[in-house]
Amino acid sequence: MKLTTAGESHGRALTAIIEGLPSNLTIEIDEIDYYLALRQSGYGRGARQKIESDRAVILSGVRNKLTLGSPLCLMVENKDYKNWEEYMSPYGADVTARRLTRVRPGHADLTGLFKYDQTDARNILERASARETAVRVAAGTVARMFLSELGVEVAGYVRSVEGISDDKEYSFEEIKAAKSSELFMPDAALCERAKRRIDEIKEAKDTAGGIIELHVKGMKSGFGSCMAYSEKLDAHLAFAVMSVQAIKGVEIGLGFEAARRPGSRVHDEIYYKDGAFFRKTNNAGGIEGGMSNGEEIVLRAAMKPIPTLMRGLDTVDFDTKEACRAATERSDVCSVAACDVILESVVCFALAQKILERLGGDNMREVKERWNRLPQ
């Protein structure tokens, strides 16, 4: 299964083409729109979320709510395009207006100008923008529906915002329930502290990042490979997570904590009872030797603060080469809750890829039959 996305932040629309989906997968557009709306929520979001009200449109690959086995094409329209058409139109645009030359530290602006032989960073930032993730959430929700048919669920929560961290452990159901919080934090008191900190950061015209923790329930053992390094499940998931804008680190299971412990406090001991092998701990995060082992898969991702600060940072104007303050674009103070939804979506898609890679199947009946024959 393959995903290709296209579109610019202020272009007409964002699109996604999914190739390799089995036929007869039920697609509910309301579920896609639910996750698109969830991506736009969260304390600390910026003004653009008031302009856009994302909805998905299915252009091909589905009839009567069922996939056909052909490429599925999704579109998410940019409602803000009407305000940008004269600057962004592919048929002729005023490229002298809305130029960006005061390149922003931490963004793709300066490196992209050199790589793509441009003089206006708008030609870089329009694609580098996290706005692109809207259509990845739409595609990821299609993958989520596929996983659901097999009894696999993905849920995440915000573990920390800047220095305010939640070190408690939660059940899968508690993690799912965290979506009722404004910051997707299960602990209400910590959520309020984090909101106050975001208010302080906004007042200072600064930005904040955080840590998101993801859990996967119901994934059977044996997905991924220990025989080819390129097929390792943890590598595949880490790639998917790191492909999301602003993610700077990924941990699986104990992650970096494993380096600070002796082996006796890291590796999950194995037991056997009533005809089944089991583990009492899950420090490996559900993946051993590059393969799922049947336990919950646990990942954490570190999101850096958004690089567009309303007060700007020291930089250099690309045209004049003079020192200046970086340009400001409409942006968020903290989008860590939105990032949780995005990360869940890319993990859903990555897991669906691995499942179909192993099981094959041109239609959902074949996929389910092969899945049901696998051991836990």
PDB file of N, CA and C in Angstrom, residues 169 213-221 223 233-235 237-238 250-256 258 261 265-269 279-300 347 351:
ATOM      1  N   GLU A 169       1.364   5.854  34.151  1.00  0.00           N
ATOM      2  CA  GLU A 169       1.015   4.902  33.108  1.00  0.00           C
ATOM      3  C   GLU A 169      -0.503   4.766  33.040  1.00  0.00           C
ATOM      4  N   GLU A 213       2.640  10.180  23.342  1.00  0.00           N
ATOM      5  CA  GLU A 213       2.810   8.727  23.483  1.00  0.00           C
ATOM      6  C   GLU A 213       1.682   8.021  22.752  1.00  0.00           C
ATOM      7  N   LEU A 214       2.045   7.018  21.957  1.00  0.00           N
ATOM      8  CA  LEU A 214       1.080   6.257  21.163  1.00  0.00           C
ATOM      9  C   LEU A 214       1.075   4.806  21.587  1.00  0.00           C
ATOM     10  N   HIS A 215      -0.116   4.209  21.603  1.00  0.00           N
ATOM     11  CA  HIS A 215      -0.273   2.789  21.918  1.00  0.00           C
ATOM     12  C   HIS A 215      -1.056   2.109  20.801  1.00  0.00           C
ATOM     13  N   VAL A 216      -0.651   0.884  20.484  1.00  0.00           N
ATOM     14  CA  VAL A 216      -1.348   0.072  19.485  1.00  0.00           C
ATOM     15  C   VAL A 216      -1.812  -1.206  20.166  1.00  0.00           C
ATOM     16  N   LYS A 217      -3.108  -1.452  20.105  1.00  0.00           N
ATOM     17  CA  LYS A 217      -3.700  -2.622  20.748  1.00  0.00           C
ATOM     18  C   LYS A 217      -4.231  -3.579  19.683  1.00  0.00           C
ATOM     19  N   GLY A 218      -3.971  -4.872  19.864  1.00  0.00           N
ATOM     20  CA  GLY A 218      -4.544  -5.883  18.979  1.00  0.00           C
ATOM     21  C   GLY A 218      -3.657  -6.315  17.830  1.00  0.00           C
ATOM     22  N   MET A 219      -2.443  -5.768  17.743  1.00  0.00           N
ATOM     23  CA  MET A 219      -1.527  -6.156  16.664  1.00  0.00           C
ATOM     24  C   MET A 219      -0.961  -7.538  16.969  1.00  0.00           C
ATOM     25  N   LYS A 220      -1.120  -8.479  16.058  1.00  0.00           N
ATOM     26  CA  LYS A 220      -0.624  -9.830  16.278  1.00  0.00           C
ATOM     27  C   LYS A 220       0.890  -9.886  16.125  1.00  0.00           C
ATOM     28  N   SER A 221       1.479 -10.973  16.563  1.00  0.00           N
ATOM     29  CA  SER A 221       2.931 -11.117  16.509  1.00  0.00           C
ATOM     30  C   SER A 221       3.396 -11.450  15.093  1.00  0.00           C
ATOM     31  N   PHE A 223       4.816  -9.350  12.685  1.00  0.00           N
ATOM     32  CA  PHE A 223       4.834  -8.352  11.612  1.00  0.00           C
ATOM     33  C   PHE A 223       6.131  -7.564  11.688  1.00  0.00           C
ATOM     34  N   LEU A 233       9.960  -3.677  11.861  1.00  0.00           N
ATOM     35  CA  LEU A 233       8.745  -2.923  12.154  1.00  0.00           C
ATOM     36  C   LEU A 233       9.058  -1.635  12.895  1.00  0.00           C
ATOM     37  N   ASP A 234       9.990  -1.690  13.863  1.00  0.00           N
ATOM     38  CA  ASP A 234      10.303  -0.472  14.610  1.00  0.00           C
ATOM     39  C   ASP A 234      10.919   0.587  13.701  1.00  0.00           C
ATOM     40  N   ALA A 235      11.743   0.153  12.739  1.00  0.00           N
ATOM     41  CA  ALA A 235      12.321   1.107  11.795  1.00  0.00           C
ATOM     42  C   ALA A 235      11.230   1.727  10.913  1.00  0.00           C
ATOM     43  N   LEU A 237       8.002   2.110  11.640  1.00  0.00           N
ATOM     44  CA  LEU A 237       7.187   3.025  12.437  1.00  0.00           C
ATOM     45  C   LEU A 237       7.951   4.308  12.748  1.00  0.00           C
ATOM     46  N   ALA A 238       9.239   4.167  13.074  1.00  0.00           N
ATOM     47  CA  ALA A 238      10.048   5.352  13.373  1.00  0.00           C
ATOM     48  C   ALA A 238      10.130   6.265  12.154  1.00  0.00           C
ATOM     49  N   VAL A 250      12.209   9.802  18.366  1.00  0.00           N
ATOM     50  CA  VAL A 250      11.246   8.714  18.539  1.00  0.00           C
ATOM     51  C   VAL A 250      11.822   7.684  19.494  1.00  0.00           C
ATOM     52  N   GLU A 251      10.998   7.211  20.415  1.00  0.00           N
ATOM     53  CA  GLU A 251      11.363   6.114  21.316  1.00  0.00           C
ATOM     54  C   GLU A 251      10.347   4.992  21.165  1.00  0.00           C
ATOM     55  N   ILE A 252      10.812   3.756  21.341  1.00  0.00           N
ATOM     56  CA  ILE A 252       9.915   2.608  21.356  1.00  0.00           C
ATOM     57  C   ILE A 252      10.123   1.861  22.667  1.00  0.00           C
ATOM     58  N   GLY A 253       9.019   1.589  23.369  1.00  0.00           N
ATOM     59  CA  GLY A 253       9.132   0.953  24.678  1.00  0.00           C
ATOM     60  C   GLY A 253       9.854   1.863  25.648  1.00  0.00           C
ATOM     61  N   LEU A 254      10.841   1.326  26.351  1.00  0.00           N
ATOM     62  CA  LEU A 254      11.624   2.139  27.281  1.00  0.00           C
ATOM     63  C   LEU A 254      12.423   3.219  26.565  1.00  0.00           C
ATOM     64  N   GLY A 255      12.775   2.973  25.325  1.00  0.00           N
ATOM     65  CA  GLY A 255      13.525   3.964  24.574  1.00  0.00           C
ATOM     66  C   GLY A 255      14.870   4.265  25.212  1.00  0.00           C
ATOM     67  N   PHE A 256      15.179   5.544  25.387  1.00  0.00           N
ATOM     68  CA  PHE A 256      16.473   5.944  25.938  1.00  0.00           C
ATOM     69  C   PHE A 256      16.662   5.490  27.380  1.00  0.00           C
ATOM     70  N   ALA A 258      16.242   2.607  28.455  1.00  0.00           N
ATOM     71  CA  ALA A 258      16.884   1.292  28.419  1.00  0.00           C
ATOM     72  C   ALA A 258      18.400   1.406  28.520  1.00  0.00           C
ATOM     73  N   ARG A 261      19.637   1.457  32.280  1.00  0.00           N
ATOM     74  CA  ARG A 261      19.329   0.333  33.171  1.00  0.00           C
ATOM     75  C   ARG A 261      20.179  -0.883  32.825  1.00  0.00           C
ATOM     76  N   ARG A 265      16.776  -5.312  34.144  1.00  0.00           N
ATOM     77  CA  ARG A 265      15.631  -4.413  34.345  1.00  0.00           C
ATOM     78  C   ARG A 265      15.120  -3.846  33.019  1.00  0.00           C
ATOM     79  N   VAL A 266      15.568  -4.446  31.931  1.00  0.00           N
ATOM     80  CA  VAL A 266      15.145  -3.989  30.607  1.00  0.00           C
ATOM     81  C   VAL A 266      14.353  -5.061  29.876  1.00  0.00           C
ATOM     82  N   HIS A 267      14.905  -6.261  29.780  1.00  0.00           N
ATOM     83  CA  HIS A 267      14.306  -7.285  28.927  1.00  0.00           C
ATOM     84  C   HIS A 267      13.122  -7.966  29.603  1.00  0.00           C
ATOM     85  N   ASP A 268      12.069  -8.180  28.826  1.00  0.00           N
ATOM     86  CA  ASP A 268      10.817  -8.732  29.351  1.00  0.00           C
ATOM     87  C   ASP A 268      10.916 -10.253  29.446  1.00  0.00           C
ATOM     88  N   GLU A 269      10.912 -10.754  30.665  1.00  0.00           N
ATOM     89  CA  GLU A 269      11.053 -12.196  30.870  1.00  0.00           C
ATOM     90  C   GLU A 269       9.825 -12.937  30.338  1.00  0.00           C
ATOM     91  N   ARG A 279       4.389 -12.445  28.783  1.00  0.00           N
ATOM     92  CA  ARG A 279       5.347 -11.599  29.487  1.00  0.00           C
ATOM     93  C   ARG A 279       4.599 -10.798  30.538  1.00  0.00           C
ATOM     94  N   LYS A 280       5.248 -10.535  31.652  1.00  0.00           N
ATOM     95  CA  LYS A 280       4.622  -9.751  32.716  1.00  0.00           C
ATOM     96  C   LYS A 280       4.902  -8.256  32.553  1.00  0.00           C
ATOM     97  N   THR A 281       5.882  -7.930  31.737  1.00  0.00           N
ATOM     98  CA  THR A 281       6.231  -6.534  31.477  1.00  0.00           C
ATOM     99  C   THR A 281       6.250  -6.289  29.973  1.00  0.00           C
ATOM    100  N   ASN A 282       6.330  -5.016  29.612  1.00  0.00           N
ATOM    101  CA  ASN A 282       6.367  -4.667  28.181  1.00  0.00           C
ATOM    102  C   ASN A 282       7.374  -3.546  27.945  1.00  0.00           C
ATOM    103  N   ASN A 283       8.572  -3.717  28.475  1.00  0.00           N
ATOM    104  CA  ASN A 283       9.611  -2.713  28.285  1.00  0.00           C
ATOM    105  C   ASN A 283      10.028  -2.581  26.826  1.00  0.00           C
ATOM    106  N   ALA A 284       9.863  -3.650  26.060  1.00  0.00           N
ATOM    107  CA  ALA A 284      10.233  -3.614  24.638  1.00  0.00           C
ATOM    108  C   ALA A 284       9.243  -2.825  23.794  1.00  0.00           C
ATOM    109  N   GLY A 285       8.112  -2.469  24.382  1.00  0.00           N
ATOM    110  CA  GLY A 285       7.114  -1.714  23.624  1.00  0.00           C
ATOM    111  C   GLY A 285       6.464  -2.509  22.521  1.00  0.00           C
ATOM    112  N   GLY A 286       6.362  -3.840  22.713  1.00  0.00           N
ATOM    113  CA  GLY A 286       5.634  -4.664  21.753  1.00  0.00           C
ATOM    114  C   GLY A 286       6.416  -5.059  20.525  1.00  0.00           C
ATOM    115  N   ILE A 287       7.714  -4.735  20.491  1.00  0.00           N
ATOM    116  CA  ILE A 287       8.532  -5.068  19.316  1.00  0.00           C
ATOM    117  C   ILE A 287       9.860  -5.648  19.781  1.00  0.00           C
ATOM    118  N   GLU A 288      10.176  -6.869  19.325  1.00  0.00           N
ATOM    119  CA  GLU A 288      11.453  -7.513  19.622  1.00  0.00           C
ATOM    120  C   GLU A 288      12.062  -8.011  18.316  1.00  0.00           C
ATOM    121  N   GLY A 289      13.350  -7.735  18.116  1.00  0.00           N
ATOM    122  CA  GLY A 289      14.021  -8.172  16.892  1.00  0.00           C
ATOM    123  C   GLY A 289      13.419  -7.619  15.623  1.00  0.00           C
ATOM    124  N   GLY A 290      12.795  -6.446  15.724  1.00  0.00           N
ATOM    125  CA  GLY A 290      12.185  -5.839  14.544  1.00  0.00           C
ATOM    126  C   GLY A 290      10.817  -6.374  14.199  1.00  0.00           C
ATOM    127  N   MET A 291      10.242  -7.221  15.096  1.00  0.00           N
ATOM    128  CA  MET A 291       8.929  -7.833  14.832  1.00  0.00           C
ATOM    129  C   MET A 291       7.970  -7.562  15.987  1.00  0.00           C
ATOM    130  N   SER A 292       6.697  -7.411  15.664  1.00  0.00           N
ATOM    131  CA  SER A 292       5.686  -7.304  16.723  1.00  0.00           C
ATOM    132  C   SER A 292       5.641  -8.613  17.490  1.00  0.00           C
ATOM    133  N   ASN A 293       5.487  -8.517  18.826  1.00  0.00           N
ATOM    134  CA  ASN A 293       5.474  -9.740  19.637  1.00  0.00           C
ATOM    135  C   ASN A 293       4.114 -10.021  20.266  1.00  0.00           C
ATOM    136  N   GLY A 294       3.103  -9.278  19.870  1.00  0.00           N
ATOM    137  CA  GLY A 294       1.751  -9.509  20.367  1.00  0.00           C
ATOM    138  C   GLY A 294       1.356  -8.639  21.530  1.00  0.00           C
ATOM    139  N   GLU A 295       2.330  -7.961  22.162  1.00  0.00           N
ATOM    140  CA  GLU A 295       2.023  -7.017  23.238  1.00  0.00           C
ATOM    141  C   GLU A 295       1.618  -5.672  22.635  1.00  0.00           C
ATOM    142  N   GLU A 296       1.120  -4.768  23.481  1.00  0.00           N
ATOM    143  CA  GLU A 296       0.818  -3.426  23.003  1.00  0.00           C
ATOM    144  C   GLU A 296       2.092  -2.779  22.468  1.00  0.00           C
ATOM    145  N   ILE A 297       1.987  -2.171  21.302  1.00  0.00           N
ATOM    146  CA  ILE A 297       3.104  -1.394  20.761  1.00  0.00           C
ATOM    147  C   ILE A 297       3.052  -0.006  21.384  1.00  0.00           C
ATOM    148  N   VAL A 298       4.189   0.447  21.906  1.00  0.00           N
ATOM    149  CA  VAL A 298       4.257   1.728  22.596  1.00  0.00           C
ATOM    150  C   VAL A 298       5.360   2.578  21.960  1.00  0.00           C
ATOM    151  N   LEU A 299       4.994   3.771  21.504  1.00  0.00           N
ATOM    152  CA  LEU A 299       5.956   4.705  20.923  1.00  0.00           C
ATOM    153  C   LEU A 299       5.798   6.068  21.588  1.00  0.00           C
ATOM    154  N   ARG A 300       6.893   6.812  21.651  1.00  0.00           N
ATOM    155  CA  ARG A 300       6.848   8.208  22.072  1.00  0.00           C
ATOM    156  C   ARG A 300       7.576   9.056  21.039  1.00  0.00           C
ATOM    157  N   VAL A 347       0.865   6.318  11.971  1.00  0.00           N
ATOM    158  CA  VAL A 347       1.116   4.981  12.516  1.00  0.00           C
ATOM    159  C   VAL A 347       0.074   3.996  11.995  1.00  0.00           C
ATOM    160  N   LEU A 351       1.159   0.682   9.884  1.00  0.00           N
ATOM    161  CA  LEU A 351       0.763  -0.660  10.315  1.00  0.00           C
ATOM    162  C   LEU A 351      -0.034  -1.370   9.211  1.00  0.00           C
TER     163      LEU A 351
END
